[in-house]
Short mmCIF file of C-alpha atoms in Angstrom, two decimals:
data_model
loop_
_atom_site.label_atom_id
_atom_site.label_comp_id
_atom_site.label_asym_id
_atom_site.label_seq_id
_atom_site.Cartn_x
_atom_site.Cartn_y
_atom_site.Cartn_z
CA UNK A 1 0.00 0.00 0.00
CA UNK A 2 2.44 2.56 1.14
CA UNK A 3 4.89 1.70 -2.26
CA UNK A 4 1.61 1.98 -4.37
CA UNK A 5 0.60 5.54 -2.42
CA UNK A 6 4.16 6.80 -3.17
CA UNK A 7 4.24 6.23 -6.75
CA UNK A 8 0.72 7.39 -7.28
CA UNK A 9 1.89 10.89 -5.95
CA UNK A 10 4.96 10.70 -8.01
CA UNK A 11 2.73 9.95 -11.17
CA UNK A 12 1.03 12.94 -10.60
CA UNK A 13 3.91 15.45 -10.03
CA UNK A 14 4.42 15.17 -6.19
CA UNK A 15 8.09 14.60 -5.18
CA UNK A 16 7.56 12.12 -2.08
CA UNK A 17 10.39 11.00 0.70
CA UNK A 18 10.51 7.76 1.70
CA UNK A 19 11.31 5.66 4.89
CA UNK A 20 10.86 2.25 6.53
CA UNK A 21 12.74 0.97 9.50
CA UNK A 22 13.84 -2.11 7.45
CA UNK A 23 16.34 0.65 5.39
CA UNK A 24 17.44 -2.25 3.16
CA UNK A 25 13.36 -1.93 1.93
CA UNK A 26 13.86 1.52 0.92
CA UNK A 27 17.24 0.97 -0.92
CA UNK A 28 15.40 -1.85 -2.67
CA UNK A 29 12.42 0.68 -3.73
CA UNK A 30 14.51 3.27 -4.99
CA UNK A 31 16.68 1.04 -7.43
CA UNK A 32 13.59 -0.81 -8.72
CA UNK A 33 9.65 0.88 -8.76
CA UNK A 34 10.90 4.10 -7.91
CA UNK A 35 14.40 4.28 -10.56
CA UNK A 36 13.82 7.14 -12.53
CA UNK A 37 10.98 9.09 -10.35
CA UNK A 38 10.32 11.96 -8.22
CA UNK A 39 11.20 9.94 -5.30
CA UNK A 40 14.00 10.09 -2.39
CA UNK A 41 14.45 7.51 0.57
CA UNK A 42 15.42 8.36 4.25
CA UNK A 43 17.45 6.18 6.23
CA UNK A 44 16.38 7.50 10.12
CA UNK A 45 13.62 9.58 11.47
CA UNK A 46 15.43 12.34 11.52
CA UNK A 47 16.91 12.61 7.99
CA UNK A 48 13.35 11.68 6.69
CA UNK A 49 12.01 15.01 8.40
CA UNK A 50 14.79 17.03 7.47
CA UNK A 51 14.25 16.47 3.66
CA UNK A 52 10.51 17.21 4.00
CA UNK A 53 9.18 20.89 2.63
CA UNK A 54 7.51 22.57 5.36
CA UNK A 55 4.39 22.46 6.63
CA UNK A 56 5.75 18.49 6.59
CA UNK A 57 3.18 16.35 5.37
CA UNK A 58 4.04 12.71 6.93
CA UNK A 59 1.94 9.53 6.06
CA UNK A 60 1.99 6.96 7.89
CA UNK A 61 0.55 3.67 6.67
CA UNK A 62 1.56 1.05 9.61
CA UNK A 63 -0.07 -1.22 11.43
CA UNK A 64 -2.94 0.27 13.76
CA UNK A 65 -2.76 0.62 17.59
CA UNK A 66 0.54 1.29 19.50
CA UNK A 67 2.77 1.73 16.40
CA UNK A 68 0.85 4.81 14.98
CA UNK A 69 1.47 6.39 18.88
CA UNK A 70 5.45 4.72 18.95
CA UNK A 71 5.32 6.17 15.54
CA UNK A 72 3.79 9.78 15.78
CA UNK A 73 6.09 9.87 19.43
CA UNK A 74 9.50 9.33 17.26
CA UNK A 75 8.97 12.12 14.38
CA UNK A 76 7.43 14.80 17.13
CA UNK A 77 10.99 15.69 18.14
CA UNK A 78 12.07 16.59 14.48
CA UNK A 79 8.61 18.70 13.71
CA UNK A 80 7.77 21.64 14.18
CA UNK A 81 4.57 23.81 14.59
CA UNK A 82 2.14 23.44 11.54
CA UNK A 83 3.63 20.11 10.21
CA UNK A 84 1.09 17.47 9.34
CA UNK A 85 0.71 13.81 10.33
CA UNK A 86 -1.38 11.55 8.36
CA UNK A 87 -2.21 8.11 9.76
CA UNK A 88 -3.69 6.25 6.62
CA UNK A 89 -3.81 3.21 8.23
CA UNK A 90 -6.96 1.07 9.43
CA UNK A 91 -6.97 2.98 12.70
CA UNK A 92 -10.15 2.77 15.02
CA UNK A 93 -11.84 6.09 15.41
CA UNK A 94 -11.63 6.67 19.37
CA UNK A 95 -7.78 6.49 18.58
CA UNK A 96 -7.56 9.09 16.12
CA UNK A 97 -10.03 11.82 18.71
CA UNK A 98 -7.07 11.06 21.20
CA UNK A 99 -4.74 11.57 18.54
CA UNK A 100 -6.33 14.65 17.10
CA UNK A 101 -6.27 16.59 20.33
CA UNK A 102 -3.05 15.39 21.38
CA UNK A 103 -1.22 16.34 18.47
CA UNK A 104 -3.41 19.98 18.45
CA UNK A 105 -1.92 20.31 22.04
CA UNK A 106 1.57 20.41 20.52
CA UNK A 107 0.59 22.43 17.49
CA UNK A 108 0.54 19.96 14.88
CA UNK A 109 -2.23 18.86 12.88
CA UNK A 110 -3.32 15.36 12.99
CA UNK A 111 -5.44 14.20 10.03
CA UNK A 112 -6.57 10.13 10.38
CA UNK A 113 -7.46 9.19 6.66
CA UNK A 114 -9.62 5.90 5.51
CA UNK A 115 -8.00 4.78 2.44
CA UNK A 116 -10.01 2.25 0.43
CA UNK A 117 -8.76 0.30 -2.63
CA UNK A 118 -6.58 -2.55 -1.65
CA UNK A 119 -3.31 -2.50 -3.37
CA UNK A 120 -4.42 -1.52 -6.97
CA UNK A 121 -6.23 1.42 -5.31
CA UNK A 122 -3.52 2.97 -3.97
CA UNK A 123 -1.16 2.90 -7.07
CA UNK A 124 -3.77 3.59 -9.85
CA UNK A 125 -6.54 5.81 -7.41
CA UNK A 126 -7.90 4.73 -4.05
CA UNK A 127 -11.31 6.36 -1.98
CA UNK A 128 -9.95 8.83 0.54
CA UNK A 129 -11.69 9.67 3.57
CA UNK A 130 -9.66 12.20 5.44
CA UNK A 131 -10.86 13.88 8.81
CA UNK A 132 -9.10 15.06 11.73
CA UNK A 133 -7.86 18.68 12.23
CA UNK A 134 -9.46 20.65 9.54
CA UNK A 135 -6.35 23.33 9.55
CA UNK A 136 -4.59 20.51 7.67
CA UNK A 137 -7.00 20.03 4.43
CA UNK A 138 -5.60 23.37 2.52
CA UNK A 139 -1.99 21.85 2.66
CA UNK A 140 -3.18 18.07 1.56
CA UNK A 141 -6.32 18.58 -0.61
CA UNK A 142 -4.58 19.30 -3.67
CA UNK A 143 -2.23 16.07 -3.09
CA UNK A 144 -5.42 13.60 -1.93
CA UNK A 145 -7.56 15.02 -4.87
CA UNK A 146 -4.94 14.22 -7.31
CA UNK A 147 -3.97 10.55 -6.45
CA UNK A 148 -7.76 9.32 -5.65
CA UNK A 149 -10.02 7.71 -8.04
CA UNK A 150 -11.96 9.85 -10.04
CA UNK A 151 -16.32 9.11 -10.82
CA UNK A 152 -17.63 11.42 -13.47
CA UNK A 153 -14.09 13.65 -13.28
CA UNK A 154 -14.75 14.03 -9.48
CA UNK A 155 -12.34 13.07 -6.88
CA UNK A 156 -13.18 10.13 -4.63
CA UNK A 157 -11.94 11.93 -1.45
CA UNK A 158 -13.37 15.33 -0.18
CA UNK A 159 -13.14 16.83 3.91
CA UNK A 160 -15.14 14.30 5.79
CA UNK A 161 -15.08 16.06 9.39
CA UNK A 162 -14.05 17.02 12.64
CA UNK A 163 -11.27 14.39 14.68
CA UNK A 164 -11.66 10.40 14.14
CA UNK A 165 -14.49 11.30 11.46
CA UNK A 166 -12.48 10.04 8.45
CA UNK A 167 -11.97 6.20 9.88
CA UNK A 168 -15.25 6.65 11.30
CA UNK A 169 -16.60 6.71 8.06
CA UNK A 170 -14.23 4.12 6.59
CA UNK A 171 -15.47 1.75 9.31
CA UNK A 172 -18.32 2.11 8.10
CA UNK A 173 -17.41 1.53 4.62
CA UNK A 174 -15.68 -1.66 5.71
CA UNK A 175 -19.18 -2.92 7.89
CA UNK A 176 -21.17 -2.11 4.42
CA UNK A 177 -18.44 -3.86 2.74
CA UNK A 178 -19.15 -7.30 5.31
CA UNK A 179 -22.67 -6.82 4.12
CA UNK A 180 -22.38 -6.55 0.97
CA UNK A 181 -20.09 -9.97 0.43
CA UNK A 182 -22.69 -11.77 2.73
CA UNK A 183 -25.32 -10.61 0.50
CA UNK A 184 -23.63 -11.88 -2.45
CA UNK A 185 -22.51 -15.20 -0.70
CA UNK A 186 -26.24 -16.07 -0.30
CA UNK A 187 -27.20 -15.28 -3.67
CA UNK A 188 -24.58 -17.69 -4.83
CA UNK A 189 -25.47 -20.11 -2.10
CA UNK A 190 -29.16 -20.14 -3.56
CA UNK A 191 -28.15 -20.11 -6.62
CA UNK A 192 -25.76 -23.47 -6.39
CA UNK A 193 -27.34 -25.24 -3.63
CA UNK A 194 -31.14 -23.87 -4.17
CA UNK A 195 -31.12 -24.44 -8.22
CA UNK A 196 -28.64 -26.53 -8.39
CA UNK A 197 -26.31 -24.28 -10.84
CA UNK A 198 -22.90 -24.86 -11.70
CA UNK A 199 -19.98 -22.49 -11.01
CA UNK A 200 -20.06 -20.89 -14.27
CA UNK A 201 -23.40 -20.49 -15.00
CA UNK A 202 -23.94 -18.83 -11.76
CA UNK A 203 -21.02 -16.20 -13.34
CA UNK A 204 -23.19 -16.03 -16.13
CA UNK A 205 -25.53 -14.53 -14.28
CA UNK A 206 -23.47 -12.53 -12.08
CA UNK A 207 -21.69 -11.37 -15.37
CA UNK A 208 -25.60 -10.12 -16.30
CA UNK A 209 -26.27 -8.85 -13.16
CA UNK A 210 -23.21 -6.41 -13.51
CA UNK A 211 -24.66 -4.38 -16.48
CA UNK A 212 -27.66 -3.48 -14.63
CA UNK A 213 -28.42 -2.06 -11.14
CA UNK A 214 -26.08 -4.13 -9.74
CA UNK A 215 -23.03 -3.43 -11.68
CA UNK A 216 -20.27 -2.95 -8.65
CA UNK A 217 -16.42 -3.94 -7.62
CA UNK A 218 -17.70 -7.37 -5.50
CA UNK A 219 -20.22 -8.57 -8.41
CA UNK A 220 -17.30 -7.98 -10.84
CA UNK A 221 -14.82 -9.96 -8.76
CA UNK A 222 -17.55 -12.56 -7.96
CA UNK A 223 -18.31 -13.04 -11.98
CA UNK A 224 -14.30 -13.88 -11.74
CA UNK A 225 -13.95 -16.08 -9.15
CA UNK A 226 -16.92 -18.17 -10.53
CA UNK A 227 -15.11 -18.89 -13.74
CA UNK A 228 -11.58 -19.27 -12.21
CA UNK A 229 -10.82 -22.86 -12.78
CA UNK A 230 -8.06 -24.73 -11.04
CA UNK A 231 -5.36 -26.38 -12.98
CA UNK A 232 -7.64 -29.62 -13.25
CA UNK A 233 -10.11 -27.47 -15.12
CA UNK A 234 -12.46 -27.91 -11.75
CA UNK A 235 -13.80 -24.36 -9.76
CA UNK A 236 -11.11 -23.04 -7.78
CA UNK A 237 -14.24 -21.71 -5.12
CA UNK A 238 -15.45 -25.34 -4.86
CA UNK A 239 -12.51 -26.45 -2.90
CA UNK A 240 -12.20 -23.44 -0.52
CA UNK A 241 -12.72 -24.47 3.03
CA UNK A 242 -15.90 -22.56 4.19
CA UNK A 243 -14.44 -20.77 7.36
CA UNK A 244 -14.26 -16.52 6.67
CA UNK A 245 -12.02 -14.33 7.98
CA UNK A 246 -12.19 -11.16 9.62
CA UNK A 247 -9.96 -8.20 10.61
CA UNK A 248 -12.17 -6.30 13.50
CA UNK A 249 -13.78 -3.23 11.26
CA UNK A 250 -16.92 -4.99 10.70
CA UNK A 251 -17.37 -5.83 14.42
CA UNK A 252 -16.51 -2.45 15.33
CA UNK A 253 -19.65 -1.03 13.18
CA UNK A 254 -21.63 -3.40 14.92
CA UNK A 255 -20.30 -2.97 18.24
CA UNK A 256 -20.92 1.33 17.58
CA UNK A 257 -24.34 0.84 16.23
CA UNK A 258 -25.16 -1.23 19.89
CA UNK A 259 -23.32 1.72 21.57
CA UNK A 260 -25.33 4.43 19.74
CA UNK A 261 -28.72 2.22 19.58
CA UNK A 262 -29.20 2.25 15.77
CA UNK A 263 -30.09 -0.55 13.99
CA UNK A 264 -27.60 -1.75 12.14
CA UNK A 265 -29.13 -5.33 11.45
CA UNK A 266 -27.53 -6.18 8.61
CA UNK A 267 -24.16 -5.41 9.13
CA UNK A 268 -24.58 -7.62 12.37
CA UNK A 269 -25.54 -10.03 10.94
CA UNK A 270 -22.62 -10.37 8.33
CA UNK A 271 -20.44 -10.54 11.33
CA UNK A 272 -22.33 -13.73 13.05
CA UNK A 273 -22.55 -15.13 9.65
CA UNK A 274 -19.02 -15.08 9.69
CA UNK A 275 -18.24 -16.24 13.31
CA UNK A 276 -20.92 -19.41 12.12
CA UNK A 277 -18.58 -20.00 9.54
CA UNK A 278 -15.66 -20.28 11.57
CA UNK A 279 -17.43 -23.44 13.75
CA UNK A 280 -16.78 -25.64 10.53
CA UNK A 281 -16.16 -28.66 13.16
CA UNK A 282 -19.58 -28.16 14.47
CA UNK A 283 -20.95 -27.89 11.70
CA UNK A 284 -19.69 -30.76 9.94
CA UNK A 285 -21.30 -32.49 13.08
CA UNK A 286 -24.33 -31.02 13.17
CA UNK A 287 -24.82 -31.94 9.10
CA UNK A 288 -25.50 -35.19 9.99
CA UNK A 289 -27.64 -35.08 13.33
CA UNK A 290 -30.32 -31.94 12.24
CA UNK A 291 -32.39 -32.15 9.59
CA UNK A 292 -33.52 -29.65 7.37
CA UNK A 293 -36.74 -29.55 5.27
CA UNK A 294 -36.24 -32.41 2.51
CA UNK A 295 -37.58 -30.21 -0.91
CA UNK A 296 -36.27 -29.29 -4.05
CA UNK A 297 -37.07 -25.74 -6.07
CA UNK A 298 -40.07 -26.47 -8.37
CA UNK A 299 -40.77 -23.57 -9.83
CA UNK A 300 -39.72 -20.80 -12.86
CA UNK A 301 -35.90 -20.50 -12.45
CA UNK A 302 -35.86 -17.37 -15.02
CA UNK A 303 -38.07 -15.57 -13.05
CA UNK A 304 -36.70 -16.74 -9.41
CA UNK A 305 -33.65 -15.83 -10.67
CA UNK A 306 -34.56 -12.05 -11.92
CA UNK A 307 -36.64 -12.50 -8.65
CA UNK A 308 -33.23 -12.59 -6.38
CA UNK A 309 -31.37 -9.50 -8.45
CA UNK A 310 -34.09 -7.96 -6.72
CA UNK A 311 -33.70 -8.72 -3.36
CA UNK A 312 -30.05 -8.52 -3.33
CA UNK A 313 -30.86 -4.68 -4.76
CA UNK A 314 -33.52 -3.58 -2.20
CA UNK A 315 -31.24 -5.95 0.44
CA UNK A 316 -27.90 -3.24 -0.52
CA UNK A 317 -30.42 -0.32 -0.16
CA UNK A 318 -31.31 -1.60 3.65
CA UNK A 319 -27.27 -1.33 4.34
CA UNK A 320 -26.09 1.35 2.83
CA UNK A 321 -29.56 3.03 4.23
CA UNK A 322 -28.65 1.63 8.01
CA UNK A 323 -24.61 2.97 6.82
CA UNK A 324 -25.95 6.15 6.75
CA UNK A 325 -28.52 6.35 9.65
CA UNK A 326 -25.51 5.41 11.81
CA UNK A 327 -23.46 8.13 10.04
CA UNK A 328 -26.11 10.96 11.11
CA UNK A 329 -26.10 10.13 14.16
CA UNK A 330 -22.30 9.63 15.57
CA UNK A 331 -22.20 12.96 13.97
CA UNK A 332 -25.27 14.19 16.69
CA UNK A 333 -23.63 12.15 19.50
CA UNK A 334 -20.08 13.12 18.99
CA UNK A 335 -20.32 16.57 17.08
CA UNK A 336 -18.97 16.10 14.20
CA UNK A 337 -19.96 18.11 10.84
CA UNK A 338 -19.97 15.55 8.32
CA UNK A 339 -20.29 15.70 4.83
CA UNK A 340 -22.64 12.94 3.52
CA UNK A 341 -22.77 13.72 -0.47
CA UNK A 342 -18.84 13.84 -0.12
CA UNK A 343 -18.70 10.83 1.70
CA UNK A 344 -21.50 9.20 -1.05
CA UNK A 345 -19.08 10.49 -3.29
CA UNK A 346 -15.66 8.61 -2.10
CA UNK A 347 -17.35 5.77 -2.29
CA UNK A 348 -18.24 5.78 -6.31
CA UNK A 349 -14.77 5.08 -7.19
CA UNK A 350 -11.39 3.40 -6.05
CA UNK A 351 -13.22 1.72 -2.90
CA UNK A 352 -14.33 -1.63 -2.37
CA UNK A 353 -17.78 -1.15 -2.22
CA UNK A 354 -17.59 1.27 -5.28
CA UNK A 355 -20.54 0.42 -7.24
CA UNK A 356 -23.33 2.91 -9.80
CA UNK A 357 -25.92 3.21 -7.16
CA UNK A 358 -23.71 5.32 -4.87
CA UNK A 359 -23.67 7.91 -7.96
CA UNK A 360 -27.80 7.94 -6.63
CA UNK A 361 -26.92 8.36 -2.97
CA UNK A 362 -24.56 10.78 -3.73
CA UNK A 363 -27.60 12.87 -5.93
CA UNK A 364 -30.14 12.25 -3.21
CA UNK A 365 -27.83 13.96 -0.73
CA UNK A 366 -26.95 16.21 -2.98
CA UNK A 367 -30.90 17.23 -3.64
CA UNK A 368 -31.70 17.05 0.48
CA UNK A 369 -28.56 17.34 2.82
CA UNK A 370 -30.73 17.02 5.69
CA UNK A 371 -32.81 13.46 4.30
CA UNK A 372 -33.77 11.90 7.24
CA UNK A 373 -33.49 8.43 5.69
CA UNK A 374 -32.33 6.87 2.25
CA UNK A 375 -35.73 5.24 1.75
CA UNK A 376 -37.40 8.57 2.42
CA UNK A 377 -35.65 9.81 -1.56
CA UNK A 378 -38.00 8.80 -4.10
CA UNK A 379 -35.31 7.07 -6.09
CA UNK A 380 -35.13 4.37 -2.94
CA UNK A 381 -38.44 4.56 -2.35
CA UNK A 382 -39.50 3.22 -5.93
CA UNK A 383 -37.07 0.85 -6.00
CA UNK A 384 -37.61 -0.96 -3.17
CA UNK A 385 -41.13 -1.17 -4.32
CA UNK A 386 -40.47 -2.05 -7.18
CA UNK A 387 -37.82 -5.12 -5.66
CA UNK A 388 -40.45 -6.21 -2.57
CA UNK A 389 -42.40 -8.86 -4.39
CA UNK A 390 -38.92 -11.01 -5.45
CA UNK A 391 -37.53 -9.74 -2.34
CA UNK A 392 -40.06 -11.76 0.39
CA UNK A 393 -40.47 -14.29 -2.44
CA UNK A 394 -36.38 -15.20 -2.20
CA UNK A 395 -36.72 -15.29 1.31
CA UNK A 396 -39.74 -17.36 2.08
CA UNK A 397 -37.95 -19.57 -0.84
CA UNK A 398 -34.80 -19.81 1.30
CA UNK A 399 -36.34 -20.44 4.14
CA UNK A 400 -38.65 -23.32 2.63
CA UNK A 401 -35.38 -24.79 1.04
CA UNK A 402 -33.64 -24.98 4.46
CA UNK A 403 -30.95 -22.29 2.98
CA UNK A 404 -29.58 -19.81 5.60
CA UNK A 405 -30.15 -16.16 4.23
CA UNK A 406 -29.76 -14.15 7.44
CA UNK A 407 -28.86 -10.96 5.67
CA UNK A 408 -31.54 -10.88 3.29
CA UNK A 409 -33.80 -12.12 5.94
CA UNK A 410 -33.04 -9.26 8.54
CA UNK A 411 -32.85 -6.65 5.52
CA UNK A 412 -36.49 -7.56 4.96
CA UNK A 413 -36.89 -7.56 8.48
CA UNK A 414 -35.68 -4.16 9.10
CA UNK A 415 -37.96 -2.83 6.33
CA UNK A 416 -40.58 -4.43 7.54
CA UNK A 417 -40.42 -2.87 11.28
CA UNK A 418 -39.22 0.55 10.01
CA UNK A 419 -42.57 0.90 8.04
CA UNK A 420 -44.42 -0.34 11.01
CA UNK A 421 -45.99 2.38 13.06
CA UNK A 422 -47.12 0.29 16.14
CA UNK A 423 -44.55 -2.47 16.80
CA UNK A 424 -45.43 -4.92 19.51
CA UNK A 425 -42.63 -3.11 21.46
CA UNK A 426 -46.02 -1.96 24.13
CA UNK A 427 -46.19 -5.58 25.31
CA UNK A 428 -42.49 -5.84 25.94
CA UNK A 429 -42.77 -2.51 28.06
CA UNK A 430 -45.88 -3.84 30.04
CA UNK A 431 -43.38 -7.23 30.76
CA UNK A 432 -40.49 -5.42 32.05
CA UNK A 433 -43.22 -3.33 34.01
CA UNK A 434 -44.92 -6.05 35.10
CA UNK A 435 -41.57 -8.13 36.59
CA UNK A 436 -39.02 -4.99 37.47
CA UNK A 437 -41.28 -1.88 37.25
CA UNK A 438 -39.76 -0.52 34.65
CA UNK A 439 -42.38 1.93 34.16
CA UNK A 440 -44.08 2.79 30.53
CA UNK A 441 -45.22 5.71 29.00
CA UNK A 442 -49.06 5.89 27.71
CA UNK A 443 -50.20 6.51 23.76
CA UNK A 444 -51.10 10.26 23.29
CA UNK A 445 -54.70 9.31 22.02
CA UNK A 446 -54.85 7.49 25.25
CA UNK A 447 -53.62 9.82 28.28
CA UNK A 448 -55.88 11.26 30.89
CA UNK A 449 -55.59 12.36 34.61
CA UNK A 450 -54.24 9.01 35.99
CA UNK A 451 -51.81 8.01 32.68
CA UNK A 452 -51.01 11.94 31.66
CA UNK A 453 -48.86 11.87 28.46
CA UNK A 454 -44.80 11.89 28.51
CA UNK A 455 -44.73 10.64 31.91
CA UNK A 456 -42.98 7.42 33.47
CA UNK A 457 -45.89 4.86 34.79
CA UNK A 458 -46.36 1.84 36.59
CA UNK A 459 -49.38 0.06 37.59
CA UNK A 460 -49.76 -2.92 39.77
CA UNK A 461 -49.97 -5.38 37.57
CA UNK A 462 -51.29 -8.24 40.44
CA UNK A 463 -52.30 -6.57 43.28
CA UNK A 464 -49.68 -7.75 45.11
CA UNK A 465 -46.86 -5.46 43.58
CA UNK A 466 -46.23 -2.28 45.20
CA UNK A 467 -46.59 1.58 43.67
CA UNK A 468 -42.49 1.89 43.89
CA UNK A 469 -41.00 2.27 39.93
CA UNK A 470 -37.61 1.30 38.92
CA UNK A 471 -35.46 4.47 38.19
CA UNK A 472 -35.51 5.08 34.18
CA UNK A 473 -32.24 4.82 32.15
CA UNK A 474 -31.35 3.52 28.91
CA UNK A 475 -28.07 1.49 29.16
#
């Protein structure tokens, strides 16, 4: 990543300094990829910072955690006021607040950037999502703009916000990015174990799928993966052992949506989909001591199958819709300014998730800054009706075929209870009540002198409870 980032900057006209502990790396660099380019190497901290122009701009792309502070702690002795530190590495947001003020404290700007891309990104133009201390985006915005991706001749990286805003919102990005390969993985799964497909004609279709609404980085790579054979001219994916991996990004989103009480189904879901995966012993057990329903699909494959572009559509519309609820709010809970067309917009290119429907998030934002919800645009709106009959039919089908689809399932779930204006959420209030006096609050249409309106309530549910109420607090 860091090689790729360097050369990217060169490309575009940027001379760039480079330096890794392992020297013998950077005397390698400079006589190979970077012979012949607006490059120089560094052999110590110091010499590194000495050959930077001033305001220093340093990017740091190591791993997250204690080396970015070991890190930031060895250059602060050879900056001065008004340099720059970049941390573009996977760093989790509460880290780069600290940072932020700590580094403001000393009068340098911190900036913590999500870069998005993988490898190929970062040489040929990655997503940038750079927050932190906004003093710093004059002296970098002209270097960021230039090396990210470009959608429609606009740059894929634009001022998300205020301290650890930037890898909030590539956390984010990377919790989408779970739910959208889950997504995918049970479209294939219904596709091979549901219809009984082969590899490659379940590319086909993913190959069709990615001229239409669809079209996206992960359906791309999917359509290649399905026709990769292996040297015996048999799938390669077919003999992949089933247990995922997982770095921590997606769990964070999930473990900030708990904190902040949004409903972030779907992303939670990939997550647990993923730890299931990773009990392939059990499993393997548990294949041959519960049974499923014994049934095969009977009906019209062509239309089942135009049927499930549909609900994996409305299904990416739930997450990126959930993405963005959780978005708002962090920026209401820890008062950030954040730019949400911008940050619509760094996602269109470079970035994993990169796909044509961000180009309509990115114009419904543009149209209302202040939309409330995704499914509130008319855009959303009409497709997700448009997508709800194939949607429930793919899951009820998935469920009658004994094939897990937990993220479609909870993306129709969340719809579902979002569009619901009386949940059954009054009975759960009258049990906790009932067994810990929790207290409840009455309906407006129903309040009078004993149950007034906005007030905490408890009755005595048996007669032989008291009139004392638990304290109210949300946890």
């Amino acid at each position: 990543m860091g090689q790729n980032l360097i050369l990217n900057a060169a490309d575009h006209g940027f001379t760039v300094c480079a330096y890794n502990r392992t020297t013998s790396k950077v005397d390698r660099f400079l006589e190979n990829e970077a012979k012949g380019k607006s490059i120089v190497g560094a052999h110590s901290v110091e010499e590194f910072c000495k050959k930077l122009k001033r305001p220093r701009r340093v990017m740091l792309l190591v791993m997250a955690g204690k080396p970015v502070d070991d890190f930031i702690e060895s250059l602060l002795p050879h900056l001065e006021e008004g340099d720059i530190i970049i941390d573009g590495g996977n760093s989790h947001f509460p880290d780069s607040n600290r940072r932020t003020r700590y580094l403001k404290e000393k009068g340098i700007s911190f900036v913590g950037s999500g870069v998005s891309g993988g490898e190929e990104g970062a040489r040929y133009g990655p997503s940038l999502m750079p927050g932190g201390n906004e003093a710093a985006w004059p002296h970098i915005k002209d270097i960021f703009q230039s090396i990210a991706a470009k959608s429609d001749g606009e740059a894929c990286c634009d001022w998300v916000g205020d301290e650890g805003a930037g890898h909030y919102v590539k956390m984010v990005h990377n919790g989408i990015e779970y739910g959208d390969m889950q997504l995918i993985c049970e479209a294939y799964d219904i596709l091979k174990n549901g219809l009984q497909l082969p590899a490659k004609e379940i590319a086909d279709i993913f190959a069709k799928w990615n001229k239409g609404v669809l079209d996206s980085f992960l359906i791309e790579i999917t359509r290649d993966i399905l026709y990769f054979n292996d040297e015996d001219g048999t799938p390669m994916v077919d003999k992949i052992l089933d247990q995922a991996g997982q770095k921590g990004t997606g769990k964070w989103t999930a473990i900030n949506a708990l904190d902040l009480g949004m409903p972030v189904t779907l992303i939670g879901e990939s997550v647990f989909a993923r730890c299931l995966s990773a009990l392939k012993g059990e499993r393997v057990r548990a294949s041959s001591l519960l049974k499923g329903p014994e049934t095969k699909f009977e009906g019209n494959k062509e239309q089942f199958i135009d049927d499930l572009e549909q609900a994996l559509y409305a299904s990416k519309i739930i997450s990126y819709a959930q993405g963005f609820m959780l978005i708002q709010n962090a920026a209401k809970e820890y008062g950030w300014k954040l730019n949400k067309p911008a940050i619509a917009l760094m996602w269109r290119g470079g970035c994993i998730i990169r796909s044509v429907f961000l180009k309509d998030i990115t114009n419904a934002y543009r149209q209302n800054p202040d939309l409330e919800n995704l499914l509130f645009n008319d855009f959303f709106n009409n497709a997700i009706q448009k997508a709800q009959k194939g949607w429930r039919n793919v899951v009820s089908q998935g469920a009658f075929l004994g094939i897990p689809t937990p993220a479609f399932s909870t993306a129709l779930s969340f719809y579902d209870g979002y569009r619901t204006a009386n949940l059954p959420a009054n009975l759960l209030q009258a049990q906790r009540d009932y067994f810990g006096a929790h207290t409840f609050r009455i309906k407006p249409e129903f309040a009078n002198e004993t149950h007034p309106e906005g007030k905490d309530i408890h009755v005595n549910w048996t007669g032989r409870g008291g009139n004392v109420s638990a304290s109210t607090y949300i946890a």
